[in-house]
Coordinates of C-alpha atoms in Angstrom, one line a residue:
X1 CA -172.9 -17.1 -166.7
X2 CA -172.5 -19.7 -169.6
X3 CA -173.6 -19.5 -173.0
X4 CA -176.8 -20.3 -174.0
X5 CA -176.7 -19.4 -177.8
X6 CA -174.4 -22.4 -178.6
X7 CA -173.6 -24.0 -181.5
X8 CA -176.3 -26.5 -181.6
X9 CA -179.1 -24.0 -181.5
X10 CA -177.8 -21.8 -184.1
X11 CA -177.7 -25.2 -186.2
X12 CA -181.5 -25.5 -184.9
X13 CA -182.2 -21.9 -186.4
X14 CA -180.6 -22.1 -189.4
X15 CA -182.3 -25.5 -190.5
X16 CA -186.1 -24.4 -189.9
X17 CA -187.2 -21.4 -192.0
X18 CA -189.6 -19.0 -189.5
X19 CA -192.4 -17.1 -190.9
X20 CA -193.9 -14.1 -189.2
X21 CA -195.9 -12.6 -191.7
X22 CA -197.1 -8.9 -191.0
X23 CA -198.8 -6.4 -194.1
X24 CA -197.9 -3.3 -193.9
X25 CA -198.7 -0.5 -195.8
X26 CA -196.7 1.9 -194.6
X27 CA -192.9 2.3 -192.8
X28 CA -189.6 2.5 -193.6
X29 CA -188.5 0.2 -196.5
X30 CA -186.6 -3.1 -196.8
X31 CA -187.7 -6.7 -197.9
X32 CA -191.6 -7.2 -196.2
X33 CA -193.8 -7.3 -198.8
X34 CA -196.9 -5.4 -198.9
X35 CA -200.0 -5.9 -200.4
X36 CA -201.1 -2.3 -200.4
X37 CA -198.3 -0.7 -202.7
X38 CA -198.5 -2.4 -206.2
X39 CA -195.6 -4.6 -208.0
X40 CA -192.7 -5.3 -206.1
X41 CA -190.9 -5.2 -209.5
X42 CA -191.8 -1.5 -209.5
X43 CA -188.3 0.6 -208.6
X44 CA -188.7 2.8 -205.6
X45 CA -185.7 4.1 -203.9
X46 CA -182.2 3.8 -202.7
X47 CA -180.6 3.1 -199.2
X48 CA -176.7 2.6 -198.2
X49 CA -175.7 -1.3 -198.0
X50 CA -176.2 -3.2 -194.4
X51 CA -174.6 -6.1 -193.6
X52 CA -176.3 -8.8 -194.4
X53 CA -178.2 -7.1 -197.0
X54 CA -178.1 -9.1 -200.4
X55 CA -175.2 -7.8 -202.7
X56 CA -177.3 -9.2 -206.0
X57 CA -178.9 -5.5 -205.3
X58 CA -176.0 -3.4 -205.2
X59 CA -176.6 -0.6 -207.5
X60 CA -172.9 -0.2 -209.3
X61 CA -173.4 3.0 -211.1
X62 CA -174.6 4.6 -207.6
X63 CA -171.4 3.7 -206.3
X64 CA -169.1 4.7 -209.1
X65 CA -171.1 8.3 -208.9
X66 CA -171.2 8.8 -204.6
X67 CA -168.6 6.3 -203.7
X68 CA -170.8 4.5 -201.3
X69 CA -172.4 1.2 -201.6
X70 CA -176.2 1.7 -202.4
X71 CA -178.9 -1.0 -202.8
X72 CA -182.4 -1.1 -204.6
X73 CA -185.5 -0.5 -203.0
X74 CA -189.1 -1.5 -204.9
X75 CA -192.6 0.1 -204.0
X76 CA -194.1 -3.3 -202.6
X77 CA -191.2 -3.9 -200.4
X78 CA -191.3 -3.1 -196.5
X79 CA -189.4 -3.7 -193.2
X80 CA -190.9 -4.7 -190.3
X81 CA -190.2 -3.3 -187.5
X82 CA -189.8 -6.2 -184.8
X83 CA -189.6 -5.5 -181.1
X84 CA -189.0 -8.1 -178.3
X85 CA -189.9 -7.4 -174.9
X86 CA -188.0 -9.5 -172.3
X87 CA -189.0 -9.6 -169.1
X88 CA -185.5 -9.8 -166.6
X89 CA -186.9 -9.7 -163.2
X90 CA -185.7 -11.9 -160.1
X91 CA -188.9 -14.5 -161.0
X92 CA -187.2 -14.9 -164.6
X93 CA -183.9 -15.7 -163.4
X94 CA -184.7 -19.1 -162.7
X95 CA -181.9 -21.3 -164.5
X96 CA -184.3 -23.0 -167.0
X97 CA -186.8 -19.9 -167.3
X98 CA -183.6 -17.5 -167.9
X99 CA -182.3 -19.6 -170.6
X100 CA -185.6 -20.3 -173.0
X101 CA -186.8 -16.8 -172.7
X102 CA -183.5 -16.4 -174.3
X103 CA -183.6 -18.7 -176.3
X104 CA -187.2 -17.3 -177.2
X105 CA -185.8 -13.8 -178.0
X106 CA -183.1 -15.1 -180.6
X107 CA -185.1 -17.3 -182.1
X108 CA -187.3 -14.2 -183.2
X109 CA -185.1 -12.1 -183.6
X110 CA -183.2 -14.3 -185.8
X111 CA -186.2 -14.9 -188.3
X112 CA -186.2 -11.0 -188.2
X113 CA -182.8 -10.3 -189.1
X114 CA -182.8 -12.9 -191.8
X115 CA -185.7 -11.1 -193.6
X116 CA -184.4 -7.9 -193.7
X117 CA -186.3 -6.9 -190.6
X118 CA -185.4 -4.6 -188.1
X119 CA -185.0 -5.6 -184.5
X120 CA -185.0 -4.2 -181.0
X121 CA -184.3 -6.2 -178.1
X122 CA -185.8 -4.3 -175.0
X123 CA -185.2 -5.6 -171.3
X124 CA -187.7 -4.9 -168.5
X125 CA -188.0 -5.7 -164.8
X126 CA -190.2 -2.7 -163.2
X127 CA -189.3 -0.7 -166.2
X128 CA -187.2 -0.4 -169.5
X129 CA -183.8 -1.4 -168.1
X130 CA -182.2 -1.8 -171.4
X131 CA -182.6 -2.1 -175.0
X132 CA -180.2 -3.2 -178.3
X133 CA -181.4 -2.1 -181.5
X134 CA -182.6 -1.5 -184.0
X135 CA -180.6 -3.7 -185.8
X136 CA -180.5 -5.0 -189.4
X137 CA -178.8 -7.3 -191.0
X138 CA -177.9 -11.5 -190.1
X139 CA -174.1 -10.4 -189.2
X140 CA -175.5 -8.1 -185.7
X141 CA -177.3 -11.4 -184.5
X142 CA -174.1 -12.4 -182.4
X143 CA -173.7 -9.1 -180.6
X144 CA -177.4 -8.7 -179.7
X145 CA -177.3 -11.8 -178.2
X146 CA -174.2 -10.9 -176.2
X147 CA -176.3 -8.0 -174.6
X148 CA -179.2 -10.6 -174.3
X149 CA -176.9 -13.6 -171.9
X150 CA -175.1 -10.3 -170.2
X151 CA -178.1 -8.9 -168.8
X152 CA -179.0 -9.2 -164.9
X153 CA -181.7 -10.5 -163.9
X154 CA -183.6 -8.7 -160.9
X155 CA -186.3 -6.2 -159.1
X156 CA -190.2 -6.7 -159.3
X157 CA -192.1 -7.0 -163.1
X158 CA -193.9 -4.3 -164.0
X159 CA -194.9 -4.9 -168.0
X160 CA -197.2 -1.9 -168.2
X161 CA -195.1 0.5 -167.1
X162 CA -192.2 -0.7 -169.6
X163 CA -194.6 -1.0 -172.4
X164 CA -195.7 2.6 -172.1
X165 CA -191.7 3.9 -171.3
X166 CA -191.3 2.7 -174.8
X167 CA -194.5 2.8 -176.8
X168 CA -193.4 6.5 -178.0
X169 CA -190.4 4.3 -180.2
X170 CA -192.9 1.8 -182.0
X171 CA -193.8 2.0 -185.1
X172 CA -196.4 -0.4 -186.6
X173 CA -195.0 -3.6 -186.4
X174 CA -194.5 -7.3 -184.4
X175 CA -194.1 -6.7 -180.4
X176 CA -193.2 -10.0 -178.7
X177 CA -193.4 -10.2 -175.3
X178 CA -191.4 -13.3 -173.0
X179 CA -192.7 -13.3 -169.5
X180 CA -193.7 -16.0 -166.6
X181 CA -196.5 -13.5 -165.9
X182 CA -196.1 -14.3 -162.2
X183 CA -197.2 -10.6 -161.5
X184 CA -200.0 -8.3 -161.6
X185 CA -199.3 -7.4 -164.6
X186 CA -202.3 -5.2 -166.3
X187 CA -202.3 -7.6 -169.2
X188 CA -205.3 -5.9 -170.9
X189 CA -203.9 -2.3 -170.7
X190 CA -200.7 -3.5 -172.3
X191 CA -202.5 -5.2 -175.1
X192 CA -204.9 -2.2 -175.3
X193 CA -202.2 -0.1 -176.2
X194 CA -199.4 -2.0 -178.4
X195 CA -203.5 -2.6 -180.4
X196 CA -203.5 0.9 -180.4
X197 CA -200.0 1.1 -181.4
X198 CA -200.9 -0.9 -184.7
X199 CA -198.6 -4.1 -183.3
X200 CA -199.2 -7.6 -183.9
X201 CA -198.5 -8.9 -180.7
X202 CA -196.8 -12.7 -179.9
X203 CA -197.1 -13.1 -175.8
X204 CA -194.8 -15.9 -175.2
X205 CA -195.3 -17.3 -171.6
X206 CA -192.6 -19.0 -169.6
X207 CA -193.3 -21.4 -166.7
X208 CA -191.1 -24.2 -165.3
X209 CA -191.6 -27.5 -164.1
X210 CA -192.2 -26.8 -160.9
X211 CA -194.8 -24.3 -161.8
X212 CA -196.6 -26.6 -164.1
X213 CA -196.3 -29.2 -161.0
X214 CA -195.3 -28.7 -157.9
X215 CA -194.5 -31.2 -155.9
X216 CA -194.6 -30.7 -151.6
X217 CA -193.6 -33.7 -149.6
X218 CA -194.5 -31.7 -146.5
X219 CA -195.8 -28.5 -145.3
X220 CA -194.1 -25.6 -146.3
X221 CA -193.2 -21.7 -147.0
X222 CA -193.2 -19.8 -150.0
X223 CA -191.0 -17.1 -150.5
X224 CA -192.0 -14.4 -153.6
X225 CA -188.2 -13.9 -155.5
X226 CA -189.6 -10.8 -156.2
X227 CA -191.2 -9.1 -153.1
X228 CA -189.7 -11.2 -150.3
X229 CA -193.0 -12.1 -149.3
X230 CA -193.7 -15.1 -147.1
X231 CA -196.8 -17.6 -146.7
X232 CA -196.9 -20.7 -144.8
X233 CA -198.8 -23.7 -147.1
X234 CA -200.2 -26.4 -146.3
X235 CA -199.3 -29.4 -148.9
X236 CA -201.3 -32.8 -150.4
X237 CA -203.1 -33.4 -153.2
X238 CA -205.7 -31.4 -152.5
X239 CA -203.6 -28.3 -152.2
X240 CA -201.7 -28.9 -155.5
X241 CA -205.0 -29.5 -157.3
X242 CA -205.9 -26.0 -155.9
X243 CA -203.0 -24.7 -157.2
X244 CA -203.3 -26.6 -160.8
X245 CA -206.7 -25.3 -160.7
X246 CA -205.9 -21.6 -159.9
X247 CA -203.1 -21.8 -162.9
X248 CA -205.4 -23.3 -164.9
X249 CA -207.4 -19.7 -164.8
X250 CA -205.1 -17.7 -164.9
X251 CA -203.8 -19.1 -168.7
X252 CA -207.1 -18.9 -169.1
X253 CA -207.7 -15.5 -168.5
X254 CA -204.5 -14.6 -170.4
X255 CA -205.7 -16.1 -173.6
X256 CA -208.7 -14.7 -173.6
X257 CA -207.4 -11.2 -173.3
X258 CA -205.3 -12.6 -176.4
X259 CA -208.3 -13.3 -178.3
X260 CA -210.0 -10.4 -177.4
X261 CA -206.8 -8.1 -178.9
X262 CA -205.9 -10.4 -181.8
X263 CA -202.7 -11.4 -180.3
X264 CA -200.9 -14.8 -180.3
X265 CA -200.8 -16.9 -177.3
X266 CA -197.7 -19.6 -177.0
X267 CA -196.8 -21.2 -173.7
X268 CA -193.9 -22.7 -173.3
X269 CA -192.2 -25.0 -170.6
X270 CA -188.9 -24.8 -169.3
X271 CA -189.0 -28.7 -169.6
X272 CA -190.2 -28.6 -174.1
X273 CA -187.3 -29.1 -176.4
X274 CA -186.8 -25.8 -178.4
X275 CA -187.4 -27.5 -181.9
X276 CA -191.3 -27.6 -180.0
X277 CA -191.2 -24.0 -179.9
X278 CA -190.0 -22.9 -183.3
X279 CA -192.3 -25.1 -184.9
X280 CA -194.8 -23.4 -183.7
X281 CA -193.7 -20.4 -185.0
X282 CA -195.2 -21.8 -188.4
X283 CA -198.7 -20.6 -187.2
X284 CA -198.0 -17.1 -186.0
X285 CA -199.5 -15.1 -189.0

């Protein structure tokens, strides 16, 4: 497998400034502001240095006294905690599909890391398969995404079940999830809990060009990359309008759900340059 994080696109990240903007008022402390916990001038407490943490807060005398590098925490600052679901089953590991969801996933996780944010990267087929993090700090981007390109994908999706494997480790926080969604996938359940789990939730769906529109010059058999299951089709327009219909619904039915939990609803094709993407970023509030 090539690399997908090239230079180009970590040109692309650092250019464009991403906001995800999350109040908190409670957690573990670092650099998201919050508007419960008065003046961000107000001193609160200490933590040891992080790479990538900003050395202007070093606190000298700390060091001279311990010997370890300590920086300055205020009341009103606090971290988010960001986790990014990233759905690595056989459907996802279509070329183009395998390539923006991780394209998707550093792109957040990037913004995170750059804000002082913590990040875990968790990779799920039929259940949590793998996970990188938490990680702080711009210097640990490279190596998460190493784990990210690495990965395998394969098996069946199964997003409920690897939500609630690792619901017990979130904290309130931004969940992202990055899925084609070609599954039966509970999607109301999952957002019912990570809601109950206090998380702002960003449901990034993946689909190709040949989802978006297919194109059948003749009669044909479809084969599920996940299941092995077969069905014989028959093709024309009116078949592919059925099909475009049928999507249609079911994007439909995926941002309602998203309305009806307060999360964020972003699909992307395989076929939209990534500079499409991150700009919409901007809105995700």
């Amino acid at each position: 497998m090539g690399k997908i994080i090239d230079q180009q696109f970590m040109e692309l990240l650092k250019s464009l400034t991403l906001h995800m903007n999350l109040s908190l008022k409670s957690g573990n402390m670092g650099s998201k502001r919050s508007k419960a916990i008065g003046s961000s001038v107000e001193f609160s407490d200490y933590r040891e240095y992080m790479p990538g943490d900003d050395f202007r807060r070093i606190d000298w005398n700390a060091y001279a006294r311990f010997e370890k590098v300590f920086i300055k925490l205020f009341m009103q600052e606090m971290e988010t905690q960001v986790t990014v679901f990233s759905d690595t089953s056989t459907s996802m590991g279509d070329q183009g599909k395998r390539e923006t969801g991780v394209k998707i996933a550093a792109a957040f996780s990037y913004a995170a890391l750059a804000d002082y944010d913590s990040v875990t990267n968790v990779l799920w087929s039929r259940g949590v398969s793998k996970s990188d993090g938490p990680r702080r700090g711009i210097k640990s981007f490279n190596s998460m995404i190493d784990s990210l390109e690495g990965h395998t994908y394969d098996g069946q999706s199964d997003l409920y079940q690897s939500v609630y494997e690792w619901q017990p480790k979130l904290k309130k926080g931004i969940s992202v999830i990055i899925s084609d969604f070609m599954f039966d996938h509970n999607l109301e359940k999952v957002l019912r809990l990570l809601f109950y789990k206090k998380q702002k939730v960003v449901l990034c769906h993946v689909l190709s060009k040949e989802e978006l529109n297919p194109v059948f010059d003749e009669n044909a058999m479809l084969i599920d990359s996940e299941t092995g299951e077969k069905m014989d089709i028959e093709t024309g327009i009116s078949a592919i309008n059925l099909y475009k219909k049928h999507l249609h619904q079911h994007c439909n039915q995926i941002q309602s759900l998203c309305n009806k939990y307060g999360a964020h609803y972003i699909m992307v094709s395989t076929e939209d340059p990534m500079e499409k993407f991150i700009a919409r970023l901007h809105s995700v509030r």
